[in-house]
Coordinates of C-alpha atoms and ligand atoms in Angstrom, one line a residue:
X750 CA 0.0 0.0 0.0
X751 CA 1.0 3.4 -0.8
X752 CA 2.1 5.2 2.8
X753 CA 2.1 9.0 3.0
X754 CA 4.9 9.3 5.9
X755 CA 4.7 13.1 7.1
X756 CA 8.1 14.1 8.9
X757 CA 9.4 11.1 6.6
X758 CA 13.2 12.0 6.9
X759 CA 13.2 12.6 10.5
X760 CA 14.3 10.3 13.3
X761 CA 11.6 7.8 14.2
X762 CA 10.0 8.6 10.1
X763 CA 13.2 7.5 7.5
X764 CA 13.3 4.1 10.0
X765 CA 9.7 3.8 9.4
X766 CA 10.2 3.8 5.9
X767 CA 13.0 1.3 6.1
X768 CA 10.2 -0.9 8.1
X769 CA 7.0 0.0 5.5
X770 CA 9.5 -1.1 2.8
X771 CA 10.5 -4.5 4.2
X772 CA 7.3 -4.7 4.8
X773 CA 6.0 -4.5 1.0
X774 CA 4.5 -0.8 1.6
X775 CA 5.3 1.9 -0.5
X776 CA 6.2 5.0 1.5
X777 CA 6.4 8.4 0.1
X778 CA 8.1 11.2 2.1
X779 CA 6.7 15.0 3.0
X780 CA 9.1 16.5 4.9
X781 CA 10.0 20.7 5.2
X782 CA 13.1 19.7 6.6
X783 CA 13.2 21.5 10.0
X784 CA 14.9 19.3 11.5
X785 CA 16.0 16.6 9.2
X786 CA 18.6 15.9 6.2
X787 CA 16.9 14.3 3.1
X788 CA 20.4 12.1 3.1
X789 CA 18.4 10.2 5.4
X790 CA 16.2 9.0 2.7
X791 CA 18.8 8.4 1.1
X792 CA 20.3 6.0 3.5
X793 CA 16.8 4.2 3.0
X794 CA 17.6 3.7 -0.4
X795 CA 21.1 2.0 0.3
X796 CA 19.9 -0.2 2.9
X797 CA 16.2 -1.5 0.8
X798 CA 17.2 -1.2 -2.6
X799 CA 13.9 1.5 -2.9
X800 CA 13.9 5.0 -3.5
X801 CA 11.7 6.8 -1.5
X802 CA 9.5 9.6 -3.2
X803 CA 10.2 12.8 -1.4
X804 CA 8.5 16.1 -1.3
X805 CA 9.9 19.0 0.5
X806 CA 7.0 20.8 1.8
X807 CA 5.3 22.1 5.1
X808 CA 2.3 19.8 6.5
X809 CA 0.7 23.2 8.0
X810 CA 0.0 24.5 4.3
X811 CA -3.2 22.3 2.7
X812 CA -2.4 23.6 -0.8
X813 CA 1.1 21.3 -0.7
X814 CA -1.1 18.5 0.9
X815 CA -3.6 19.3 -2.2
X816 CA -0.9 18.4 -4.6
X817 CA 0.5 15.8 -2.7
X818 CA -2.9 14.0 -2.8
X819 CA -3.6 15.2 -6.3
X820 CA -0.3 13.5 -7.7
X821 CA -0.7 10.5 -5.9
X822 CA -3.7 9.5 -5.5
X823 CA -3.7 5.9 -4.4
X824 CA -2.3 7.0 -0.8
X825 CA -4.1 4.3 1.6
X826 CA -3.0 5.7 4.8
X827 CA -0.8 8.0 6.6
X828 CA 1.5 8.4 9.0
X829 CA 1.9 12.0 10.7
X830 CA 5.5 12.1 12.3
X831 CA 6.0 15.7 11.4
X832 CA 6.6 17.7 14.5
X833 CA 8.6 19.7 16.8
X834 CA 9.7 17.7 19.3
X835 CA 11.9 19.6 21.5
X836 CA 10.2 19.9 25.1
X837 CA 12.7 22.6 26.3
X838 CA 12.2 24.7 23.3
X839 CA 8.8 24.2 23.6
X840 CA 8.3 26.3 27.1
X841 CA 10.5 29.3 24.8
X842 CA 8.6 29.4 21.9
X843 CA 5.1 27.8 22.7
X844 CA 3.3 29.6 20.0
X845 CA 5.4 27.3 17.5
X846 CA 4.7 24.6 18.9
X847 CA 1.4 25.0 19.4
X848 CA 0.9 26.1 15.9
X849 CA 3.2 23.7 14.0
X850 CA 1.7 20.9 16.1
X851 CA -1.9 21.5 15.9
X852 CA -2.0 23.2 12.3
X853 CA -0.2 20.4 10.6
X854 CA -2.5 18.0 12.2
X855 CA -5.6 20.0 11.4
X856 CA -4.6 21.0 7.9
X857 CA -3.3 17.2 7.0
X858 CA -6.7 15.3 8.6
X859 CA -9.0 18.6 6.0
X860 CA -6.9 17.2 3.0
X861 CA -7.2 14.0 3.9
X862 CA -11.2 14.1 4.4
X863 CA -11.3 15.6 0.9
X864 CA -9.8 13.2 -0.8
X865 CA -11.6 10.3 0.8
X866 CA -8.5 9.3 2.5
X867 CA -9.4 8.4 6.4
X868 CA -6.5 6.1 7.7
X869 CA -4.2 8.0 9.9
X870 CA -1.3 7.4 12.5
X871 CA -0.4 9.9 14.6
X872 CA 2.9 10.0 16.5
X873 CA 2.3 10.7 20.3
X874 CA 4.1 10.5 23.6
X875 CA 4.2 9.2 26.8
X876 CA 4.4 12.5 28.2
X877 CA 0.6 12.5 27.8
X878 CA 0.0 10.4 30.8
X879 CA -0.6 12.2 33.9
X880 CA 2.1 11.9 36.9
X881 CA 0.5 10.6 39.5
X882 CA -0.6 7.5 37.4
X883 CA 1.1 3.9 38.8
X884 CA 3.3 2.1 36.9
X885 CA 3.4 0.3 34.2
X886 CA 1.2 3.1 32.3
X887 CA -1.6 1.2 30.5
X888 CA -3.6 2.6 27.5
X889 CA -6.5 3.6 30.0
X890 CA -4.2 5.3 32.6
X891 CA -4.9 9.3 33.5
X892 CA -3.8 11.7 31.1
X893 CA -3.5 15.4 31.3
X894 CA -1.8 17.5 33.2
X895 CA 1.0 17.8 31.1
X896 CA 3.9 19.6 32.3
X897 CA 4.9 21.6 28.7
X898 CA 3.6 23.2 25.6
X899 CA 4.7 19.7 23.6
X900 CA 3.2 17.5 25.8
X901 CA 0.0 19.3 25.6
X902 CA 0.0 20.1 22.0
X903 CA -0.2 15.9 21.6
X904 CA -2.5 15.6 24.1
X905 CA -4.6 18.2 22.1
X906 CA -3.9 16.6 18.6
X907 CA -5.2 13.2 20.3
X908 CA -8.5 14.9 21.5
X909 CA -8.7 16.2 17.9
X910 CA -8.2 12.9 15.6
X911 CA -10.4 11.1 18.7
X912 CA -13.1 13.8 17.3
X913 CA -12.6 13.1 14.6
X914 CA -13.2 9.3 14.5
X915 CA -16.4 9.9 16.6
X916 CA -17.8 12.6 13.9
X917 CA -17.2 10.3 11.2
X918 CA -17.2 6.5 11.5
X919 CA -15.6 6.4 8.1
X920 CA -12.3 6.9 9.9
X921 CA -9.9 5.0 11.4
X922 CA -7.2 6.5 13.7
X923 CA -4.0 5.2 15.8
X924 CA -2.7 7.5 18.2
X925 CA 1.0 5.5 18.8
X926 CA 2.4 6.5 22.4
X927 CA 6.1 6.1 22.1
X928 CA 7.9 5.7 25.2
X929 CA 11.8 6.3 24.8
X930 CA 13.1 5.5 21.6
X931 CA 16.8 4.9 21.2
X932 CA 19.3 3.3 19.0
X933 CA 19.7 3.8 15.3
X934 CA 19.9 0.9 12.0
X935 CA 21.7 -1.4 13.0
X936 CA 23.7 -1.2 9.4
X937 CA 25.2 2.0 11.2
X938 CA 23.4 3.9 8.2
X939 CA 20.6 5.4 10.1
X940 CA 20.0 7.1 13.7
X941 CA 19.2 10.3 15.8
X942 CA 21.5 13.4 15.4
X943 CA 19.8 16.0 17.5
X944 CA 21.1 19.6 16.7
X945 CA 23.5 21.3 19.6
X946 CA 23.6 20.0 22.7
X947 CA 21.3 16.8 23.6
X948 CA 18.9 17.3 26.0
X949 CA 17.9 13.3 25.7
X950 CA 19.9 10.6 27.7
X951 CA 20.9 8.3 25.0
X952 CA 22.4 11.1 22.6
X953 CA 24.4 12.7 25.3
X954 CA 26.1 9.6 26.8
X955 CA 27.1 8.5 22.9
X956 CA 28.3 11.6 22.5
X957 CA 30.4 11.9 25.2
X958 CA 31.8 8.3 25.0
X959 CA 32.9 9.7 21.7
X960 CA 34.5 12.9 23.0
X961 CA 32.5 15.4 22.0
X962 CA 30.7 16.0 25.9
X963 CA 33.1 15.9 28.5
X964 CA 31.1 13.9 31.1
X965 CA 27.2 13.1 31.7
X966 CA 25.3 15.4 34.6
X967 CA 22.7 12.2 35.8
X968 CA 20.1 14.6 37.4
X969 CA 19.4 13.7 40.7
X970 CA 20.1 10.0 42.8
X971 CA 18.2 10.6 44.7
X972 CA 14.9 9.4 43.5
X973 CA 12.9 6.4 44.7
X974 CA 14.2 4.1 42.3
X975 CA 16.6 0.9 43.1
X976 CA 19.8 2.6 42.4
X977 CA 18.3 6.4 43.4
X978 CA 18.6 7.2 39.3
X979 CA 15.3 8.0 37.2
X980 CA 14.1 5.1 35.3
X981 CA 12.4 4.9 31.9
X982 CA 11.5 2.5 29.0
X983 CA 13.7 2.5 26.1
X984 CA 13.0 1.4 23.1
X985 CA 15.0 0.7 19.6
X986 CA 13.9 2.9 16.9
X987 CA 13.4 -0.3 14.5
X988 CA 11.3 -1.7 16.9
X989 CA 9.1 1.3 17.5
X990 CA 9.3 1.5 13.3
X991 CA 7.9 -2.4 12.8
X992 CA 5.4 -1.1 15.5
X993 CA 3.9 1.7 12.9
X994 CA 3.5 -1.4 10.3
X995 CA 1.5 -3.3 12.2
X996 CA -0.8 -0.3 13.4
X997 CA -1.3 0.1 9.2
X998 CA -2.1 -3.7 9.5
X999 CA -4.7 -2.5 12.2
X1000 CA -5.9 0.5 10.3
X1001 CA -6.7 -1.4 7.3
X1002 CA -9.3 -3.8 9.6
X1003 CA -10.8 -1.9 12.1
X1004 CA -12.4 1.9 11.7
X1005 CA -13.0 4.4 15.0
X1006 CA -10.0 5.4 17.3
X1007 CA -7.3 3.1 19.0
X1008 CA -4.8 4.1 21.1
X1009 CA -1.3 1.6 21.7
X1010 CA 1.5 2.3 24.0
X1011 CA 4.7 1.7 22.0
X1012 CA 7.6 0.5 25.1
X1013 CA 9.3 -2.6 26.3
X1014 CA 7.1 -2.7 29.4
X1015 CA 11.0 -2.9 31.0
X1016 CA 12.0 0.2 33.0
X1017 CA 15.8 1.5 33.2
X1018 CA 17.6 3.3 34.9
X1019 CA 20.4 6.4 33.7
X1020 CA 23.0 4.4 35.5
X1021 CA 21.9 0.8 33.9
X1022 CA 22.0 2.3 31.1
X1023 CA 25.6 3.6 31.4
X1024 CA 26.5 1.0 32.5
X1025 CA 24.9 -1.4 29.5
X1026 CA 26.5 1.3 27.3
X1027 CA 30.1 0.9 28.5
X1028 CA 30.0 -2.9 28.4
X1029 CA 28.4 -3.2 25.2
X1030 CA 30.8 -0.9 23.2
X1031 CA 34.3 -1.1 25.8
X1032 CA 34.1 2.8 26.7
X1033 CA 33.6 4.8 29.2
X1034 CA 31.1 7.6 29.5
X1035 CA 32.4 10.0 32.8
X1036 CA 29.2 11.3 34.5
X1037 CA 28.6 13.2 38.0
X1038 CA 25.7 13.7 39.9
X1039 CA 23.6 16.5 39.0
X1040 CA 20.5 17.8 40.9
X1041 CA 17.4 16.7 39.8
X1042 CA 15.8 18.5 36.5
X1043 CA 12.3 20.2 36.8
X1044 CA 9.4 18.1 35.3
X1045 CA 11.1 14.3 35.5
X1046 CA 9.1 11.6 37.0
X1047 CA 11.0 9.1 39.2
X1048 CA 9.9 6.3 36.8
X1049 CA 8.1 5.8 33.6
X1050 CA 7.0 2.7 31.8
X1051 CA 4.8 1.3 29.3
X1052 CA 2.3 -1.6 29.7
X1053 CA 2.8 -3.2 26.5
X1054 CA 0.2 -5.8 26.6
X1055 CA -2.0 -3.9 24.4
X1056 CA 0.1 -3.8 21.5
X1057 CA 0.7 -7.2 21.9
X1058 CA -3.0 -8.6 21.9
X1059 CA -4.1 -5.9 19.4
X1060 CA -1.3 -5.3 17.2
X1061 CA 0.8 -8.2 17.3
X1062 CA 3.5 -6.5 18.4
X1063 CA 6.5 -7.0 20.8
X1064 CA 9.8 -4.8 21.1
X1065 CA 12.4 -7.6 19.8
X1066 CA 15.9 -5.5 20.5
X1067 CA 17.0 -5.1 24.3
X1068 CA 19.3 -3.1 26.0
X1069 CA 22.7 -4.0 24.5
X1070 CA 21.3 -4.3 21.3
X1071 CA 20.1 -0.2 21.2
X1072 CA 23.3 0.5 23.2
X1073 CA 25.8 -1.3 20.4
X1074 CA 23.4 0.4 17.4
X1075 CA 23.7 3.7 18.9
X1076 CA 27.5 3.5 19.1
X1077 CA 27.9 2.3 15.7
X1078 CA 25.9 4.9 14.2
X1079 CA 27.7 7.6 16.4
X1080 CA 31.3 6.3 15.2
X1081 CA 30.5 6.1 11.5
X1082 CA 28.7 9.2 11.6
X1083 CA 29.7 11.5 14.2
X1084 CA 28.5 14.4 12.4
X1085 CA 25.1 13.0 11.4
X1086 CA 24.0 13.2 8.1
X1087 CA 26.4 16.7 7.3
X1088 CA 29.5 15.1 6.4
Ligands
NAD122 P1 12.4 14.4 14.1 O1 12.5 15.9 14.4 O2 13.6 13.7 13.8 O3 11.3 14.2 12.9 C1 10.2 15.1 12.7 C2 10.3 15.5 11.3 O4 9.2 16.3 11.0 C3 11.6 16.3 10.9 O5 12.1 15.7 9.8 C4 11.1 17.7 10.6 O6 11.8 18.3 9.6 C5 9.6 17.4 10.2 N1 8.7 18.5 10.4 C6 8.4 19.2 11.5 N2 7.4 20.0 11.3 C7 7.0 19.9 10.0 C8 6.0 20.5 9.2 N3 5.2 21.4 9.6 N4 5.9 20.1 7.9 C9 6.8 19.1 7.4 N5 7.7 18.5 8.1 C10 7.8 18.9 9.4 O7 11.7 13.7 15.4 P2 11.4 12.2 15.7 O8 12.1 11.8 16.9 O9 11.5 11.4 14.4 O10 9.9 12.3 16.1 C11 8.8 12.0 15.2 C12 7.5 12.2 15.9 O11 7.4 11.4 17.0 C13 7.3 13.7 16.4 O12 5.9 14.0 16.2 C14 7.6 13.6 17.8 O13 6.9 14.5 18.6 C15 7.1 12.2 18.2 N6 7.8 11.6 19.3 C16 9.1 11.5 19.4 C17 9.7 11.0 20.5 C18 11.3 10.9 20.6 O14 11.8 10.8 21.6 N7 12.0 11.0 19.5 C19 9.0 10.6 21.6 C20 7.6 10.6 21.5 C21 7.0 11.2 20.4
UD1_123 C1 11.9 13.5 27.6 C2 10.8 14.5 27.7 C3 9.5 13.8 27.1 C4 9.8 13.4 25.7 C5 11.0 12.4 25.6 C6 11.3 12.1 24.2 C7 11.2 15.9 29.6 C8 10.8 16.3 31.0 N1 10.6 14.9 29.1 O1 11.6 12.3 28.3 O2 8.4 14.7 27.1 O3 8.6 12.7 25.1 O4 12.1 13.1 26.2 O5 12.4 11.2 24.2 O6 12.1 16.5 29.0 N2 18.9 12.3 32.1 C9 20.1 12.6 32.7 N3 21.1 13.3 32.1 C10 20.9 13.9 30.9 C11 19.6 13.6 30.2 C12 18.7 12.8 30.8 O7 20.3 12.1 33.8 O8 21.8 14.6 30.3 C13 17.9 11.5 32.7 C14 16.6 12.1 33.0 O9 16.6 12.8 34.2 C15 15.7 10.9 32.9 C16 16.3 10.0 31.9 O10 17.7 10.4 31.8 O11 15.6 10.2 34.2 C17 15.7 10.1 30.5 O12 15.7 11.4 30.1 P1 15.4 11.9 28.6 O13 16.1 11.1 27.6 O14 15.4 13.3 28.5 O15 13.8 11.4 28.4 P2 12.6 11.7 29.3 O16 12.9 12.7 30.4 O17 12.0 10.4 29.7

């Protein structure tokens, strides 16, 4: 089937396309480039054999979604990855946020009603759950409450595609919460290079086991965890891609709304997660005790069971295997997709 993948070179999109591919799907790429390299796509290409049809555009502006629909119009589904992601950023400048966030959404979901295309995934967060919920956070747990403008403007998007599906049982809709993802191909072809300094664990120990950080700040031991460190649930990018092919595989048989978490259902914590990295690659990442940052949870982790009854689908990678990919990608690419 013919895959509109919104934010297509991005992080968590090109791998998706990698998956849609293996997967017999036929993705095609709309990406303004914000905060992506189109060599990504073409890394897809190298590791599948298959170009991927790209169109540099925004998501927020219907008349390129008009074309894009016009010129291909066998798209069965779509997948809406395009977003600002940067939670930080996001308390600076919520008005982009907010309006990149929502309008792309909005804009896409008009197109897509007019031309009689009503299968959509949308990419959301676990940063939608509330944070008094217990752990492991199930589909039905409490949401709200968000602690930034990002986190809200996917709760928000949610509440809008959910609207949508009840105003129209034509449509089918998979809101995807990802958990933590991590790693990169594990070709070394493909992964994360977030610009400047990385505010997200996994790109700022890889960096500085390569040299370029000087040593990790782990904010706060002190939590109530086993080992006092905060404790999430990673999960490899490729895993987290084969998780969008089988929610197409679930669009294409169900219509109304459905909501998966996409995690491991295994929590970890910063200084596992050193550790795992320094034993799967021989290096050593430095780090020191930093006091605790403002808005992080002692722990966080998905139910997965959902995804498993529903979907089909079960992380396969663990810990060593998205420390070793991350590494590999970082060494063979450590700047990104510039060089
Ligand atoms: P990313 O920044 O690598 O990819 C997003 C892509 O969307 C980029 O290529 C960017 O250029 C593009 N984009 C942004 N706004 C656009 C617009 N208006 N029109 C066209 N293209 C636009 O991020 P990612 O990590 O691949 O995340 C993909 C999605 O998953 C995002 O919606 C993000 O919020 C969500 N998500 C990511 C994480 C994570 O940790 N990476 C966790 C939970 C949810
Ligand atoms: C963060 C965002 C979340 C977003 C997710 C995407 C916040 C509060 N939450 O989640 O909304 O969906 O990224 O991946 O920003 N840590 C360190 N040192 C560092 C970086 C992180 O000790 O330099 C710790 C954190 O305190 C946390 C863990 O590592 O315990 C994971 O942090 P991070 O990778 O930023 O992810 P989240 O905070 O879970």
């Amino acid at each position: 089937m013919k895959v509109l993948v919104t934010g297509g070179a991005g992080y968590i999109g090109s791998h998706t396309c990698v998956a849609l591919i293996e997967a017999g799907h036929q993705p095609i790429a709309l990406d303004n480039l914000c905060n992506s390299n189109p060599e990504s796509l073409r890394r897809v290409a190298v590791i599948t054999g298959c170009e991927v049809p790209f169109i540099q555009g925004d998501v927020c502006d219907e008349a390129v979604l008009e074309q894009v629909f016009a010129a291909h119009s066998d798209i069965g589904c779509v997948i809406h990855f395009a977003g600002l992601k940067a939670v930080g950023e996001s308390v600076a400048k919520p008005l982009d946020y907010y309006r990149n966030n929502l309008l792309s959404t909005m804009s896409l979901v008009r197109v897509m009603g007019r031309h009689g295309v009503k299968k959509i995934i949308f990419s959301s967060s676990a940063t939608v759950y509330a944070a008094d919920n217990e752990m492991p956070l199930r589909e039905d747990s409490k949401t709200g409450s968000c602690t930034n403008p990002y986190g809200w403007s996917k709760y928000m998007c949610e509440q809008i595609l959910r609207d949508v599906a009840k105003a129209d049982s034509a449509w089918s809709v998979v809101l995807l919460r990802y958990f933590n993802p991590v790693g990169a191909h594990p070709s070394g072809l493909m992964g994360e290079h977030p610009n400047g300094i990385p505010s997200n664990l996994m790109p700022f120990i890889s960096q500085t086991a390569v040299g370029k950080r000087e040593k990790l700040s782990i904010f706060g031991n002190d939590y109530d965890t086993p080992d006092g460190t905060g404790v999430r649930d990673y999960i490899h990018v490729v895993d987290l891609a084969r998780g969008h092919v089988a929610a197409v595989d679930h669009l294409l048989r169900h219509s109304g709304e459905a909501v998966f978490n996409l995690g491991t259902g295994r929590g970890c914590s910063v200084l596992e997660l050193v550790h795992a990295f320094e034993e799967a690659n021989g290096v050593t990442v430095p780090y020191t005790i930093a006091p605790r940052r403002s808005g992080d949870l002692a722990t966080c982790y998905a139910d997965p069971t959902k995804s498993h009854t529903e979907l089909g689908w079960q992380a396969q990678y663990d810990r060593v295997d998205m420390c070793r990919d991350t590494w590999n990608w970082q060494r063979k690419n450590p700047n990104g997709y510039d060089e």
